[in-house]
Short mmCIF file of C-alpha atoms in Angstrom, two decimals:
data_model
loop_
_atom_site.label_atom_id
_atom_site.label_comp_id
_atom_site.label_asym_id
_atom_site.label_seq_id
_atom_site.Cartn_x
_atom_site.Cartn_y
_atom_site.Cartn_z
CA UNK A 1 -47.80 -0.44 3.98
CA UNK A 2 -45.41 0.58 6.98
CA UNK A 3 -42.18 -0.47 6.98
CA UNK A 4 -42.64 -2.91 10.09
CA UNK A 5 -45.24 -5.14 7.58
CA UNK A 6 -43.02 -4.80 4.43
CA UNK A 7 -40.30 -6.25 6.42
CA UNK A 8 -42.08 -8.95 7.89
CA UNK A 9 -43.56 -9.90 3.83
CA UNK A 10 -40.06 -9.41 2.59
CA UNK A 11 -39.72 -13.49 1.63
CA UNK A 12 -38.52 -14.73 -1.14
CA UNK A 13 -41.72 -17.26 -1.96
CA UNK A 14 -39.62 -19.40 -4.21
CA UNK A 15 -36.99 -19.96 -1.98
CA UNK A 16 -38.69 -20.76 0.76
CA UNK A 17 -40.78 -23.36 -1.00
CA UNK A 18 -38.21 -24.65 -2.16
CA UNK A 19 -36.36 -25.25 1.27
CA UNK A 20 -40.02 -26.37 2.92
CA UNK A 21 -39.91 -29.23 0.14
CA UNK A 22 -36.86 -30.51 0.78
CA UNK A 23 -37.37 -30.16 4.62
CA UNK A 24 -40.88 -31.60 5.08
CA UNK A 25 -39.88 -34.89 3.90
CA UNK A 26 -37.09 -35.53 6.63
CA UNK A 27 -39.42 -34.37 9.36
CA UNK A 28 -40.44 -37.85 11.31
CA UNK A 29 -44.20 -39.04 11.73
CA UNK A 30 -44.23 -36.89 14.87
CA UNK A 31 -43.33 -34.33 13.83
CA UNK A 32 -45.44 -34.52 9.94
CA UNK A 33 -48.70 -34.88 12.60
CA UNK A 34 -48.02 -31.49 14.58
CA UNK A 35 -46.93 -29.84 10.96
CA UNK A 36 -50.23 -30.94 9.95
CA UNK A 37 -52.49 -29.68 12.65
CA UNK A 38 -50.74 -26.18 13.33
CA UNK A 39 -51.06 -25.50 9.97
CA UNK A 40 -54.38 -26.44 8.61
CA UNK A 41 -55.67 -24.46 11.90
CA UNK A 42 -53.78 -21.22 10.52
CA UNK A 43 -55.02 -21.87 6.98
CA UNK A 44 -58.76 -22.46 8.06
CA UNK A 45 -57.84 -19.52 10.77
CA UNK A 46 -59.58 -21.56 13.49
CA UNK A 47 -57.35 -19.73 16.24
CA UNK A 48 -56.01 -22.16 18.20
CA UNK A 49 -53.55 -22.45 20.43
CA UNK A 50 -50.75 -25.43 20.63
CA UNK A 51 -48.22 -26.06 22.50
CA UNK A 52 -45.05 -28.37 21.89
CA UNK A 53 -43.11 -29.74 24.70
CA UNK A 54 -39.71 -32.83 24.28
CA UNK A 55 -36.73 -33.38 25.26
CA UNK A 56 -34.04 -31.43 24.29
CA UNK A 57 -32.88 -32.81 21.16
CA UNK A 58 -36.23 -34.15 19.55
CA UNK A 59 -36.27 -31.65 16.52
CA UNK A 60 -38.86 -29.22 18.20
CA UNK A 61 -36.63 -26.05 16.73
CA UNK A 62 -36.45 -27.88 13.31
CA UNK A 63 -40.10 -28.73 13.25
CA UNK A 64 -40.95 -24.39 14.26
CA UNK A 65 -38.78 -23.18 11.32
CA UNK A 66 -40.50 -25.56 9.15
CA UNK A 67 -43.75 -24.26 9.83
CA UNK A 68 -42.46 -20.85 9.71
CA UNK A 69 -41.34 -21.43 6.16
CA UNK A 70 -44.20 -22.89 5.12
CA UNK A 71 -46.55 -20.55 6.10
CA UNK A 72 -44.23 -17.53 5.04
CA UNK A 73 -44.53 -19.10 1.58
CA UNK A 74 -48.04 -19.14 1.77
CA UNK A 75 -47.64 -15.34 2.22
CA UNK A 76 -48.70 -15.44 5.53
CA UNK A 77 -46.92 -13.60 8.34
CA UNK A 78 -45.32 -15.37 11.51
CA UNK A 79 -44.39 -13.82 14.52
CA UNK A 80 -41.22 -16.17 16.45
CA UNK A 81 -40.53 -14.84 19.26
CA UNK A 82 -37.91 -15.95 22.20
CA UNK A 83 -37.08 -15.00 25.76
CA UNK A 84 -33.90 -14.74 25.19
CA UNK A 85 -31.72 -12.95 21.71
CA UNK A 86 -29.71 -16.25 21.53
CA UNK A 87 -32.63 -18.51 21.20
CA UNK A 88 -34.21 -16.15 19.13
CA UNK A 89 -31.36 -16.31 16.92
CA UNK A 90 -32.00 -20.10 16.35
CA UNK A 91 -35.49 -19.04 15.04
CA UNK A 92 -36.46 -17.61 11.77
CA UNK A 93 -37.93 -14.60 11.58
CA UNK A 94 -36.62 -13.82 15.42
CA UNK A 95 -37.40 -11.30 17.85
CA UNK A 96 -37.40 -11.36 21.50
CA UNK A 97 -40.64 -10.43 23.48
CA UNK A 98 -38.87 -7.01 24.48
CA UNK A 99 -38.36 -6.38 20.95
CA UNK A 100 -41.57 -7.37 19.22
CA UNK A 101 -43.90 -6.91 21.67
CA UNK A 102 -42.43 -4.33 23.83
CA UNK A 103 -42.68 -5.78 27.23
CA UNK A 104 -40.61 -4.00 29.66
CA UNK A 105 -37.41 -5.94 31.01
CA UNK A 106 -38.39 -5.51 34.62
CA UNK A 107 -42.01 -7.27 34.56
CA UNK A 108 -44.06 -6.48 37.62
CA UNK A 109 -48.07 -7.08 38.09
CA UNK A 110 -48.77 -3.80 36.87
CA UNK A 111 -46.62 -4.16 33.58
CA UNK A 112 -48.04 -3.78 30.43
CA UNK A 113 -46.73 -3.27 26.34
CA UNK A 114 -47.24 -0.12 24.94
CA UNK A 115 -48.31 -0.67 21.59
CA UNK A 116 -50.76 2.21 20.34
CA UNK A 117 -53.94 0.86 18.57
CA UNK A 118 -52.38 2.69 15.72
CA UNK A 119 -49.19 1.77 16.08
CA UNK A 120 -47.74 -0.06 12.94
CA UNK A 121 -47.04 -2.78 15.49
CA UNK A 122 -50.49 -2.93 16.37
CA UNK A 123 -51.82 -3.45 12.46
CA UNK A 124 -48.69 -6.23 12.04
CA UNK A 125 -50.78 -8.06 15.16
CA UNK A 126 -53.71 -7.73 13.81
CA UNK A 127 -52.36 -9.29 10.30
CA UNK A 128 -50.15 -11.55 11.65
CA UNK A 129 -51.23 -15.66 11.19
CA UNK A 130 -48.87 -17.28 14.06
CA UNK A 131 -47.22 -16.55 16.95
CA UNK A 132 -44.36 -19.14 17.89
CA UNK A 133 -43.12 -18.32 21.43
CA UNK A 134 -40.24 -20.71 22.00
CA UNK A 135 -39.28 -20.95 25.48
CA UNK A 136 -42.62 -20.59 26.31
CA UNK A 137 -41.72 -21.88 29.56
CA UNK A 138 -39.03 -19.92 31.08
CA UNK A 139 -41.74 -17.02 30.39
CA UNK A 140 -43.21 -15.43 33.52
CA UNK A 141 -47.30 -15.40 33.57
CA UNK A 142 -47.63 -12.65 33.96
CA UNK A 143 -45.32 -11.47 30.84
CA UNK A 144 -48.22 -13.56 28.91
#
């Protein structure tokens, strides 16, 4: 196993079931609802895509890290990724996009991430469950 997947399975399982119990029952109905359907669609791995979008203020941060916690102690893996390093810092498990993925700074038309097919990034991709891209919004299409 390469070093980039060890890190990413390093969890303690206990812990973080632990922390997901005690979590899940302050989330509101809301927020229980979009728990519920992000992730029995990662445990049936029916590859969808969701998106989440509130005011500032409504928990949607809270909500991410519970799923991320969740999942992690299901022994699944979780990519969160941010735009920026201080948003990413509000996520677990953060990264930004230029870290994780590679994406170049400067993104023109013609950009593109260089991650080798056998890249140990490229076999964390393949194995990862979820990608949670907060700040979805303030990303460029053509960064997507």
């Amino acid at each position: 196993m390469s070093k980039v997947i060890a890190e990413e399975c390093n969890y303690d399982i206990e812990c973080l079931r632990v922390v997901f119990t005690d979590v899940y029952d302050t989330l509101n109905t809301d927020q229980k609802h979009n728990f519920d359907m992000v992730v029995i669609s990662v445990l049936q791995q029916l590859e969808k895509v969701f998106t989440l979008s509130a005011s500032g203020g409504t928990g949607k941060r809270y909500l991410m890290n519970t799923i991320i916690d969740f999942l992690c102690s299901e022994k699944k893996i979780v990519l969160a990724i941010a735009l920026s390093g201080i948003v990413a810092t509000l996520l677990n498990n953060d990264w930004t996009h230029y870290s994780r993925f590679r994406v170049s700074i400067n993104i023109t038309p013609e950009s593109c991430c260089y991650v080798s097919s056998q890249d140990a990034g490229a076999q964390l991709f393949r194995m990862t469950s979820l990608i949670i891209d907060d700040e979805v919004t303030g990303v460029r299409c053509s960064t997507l």
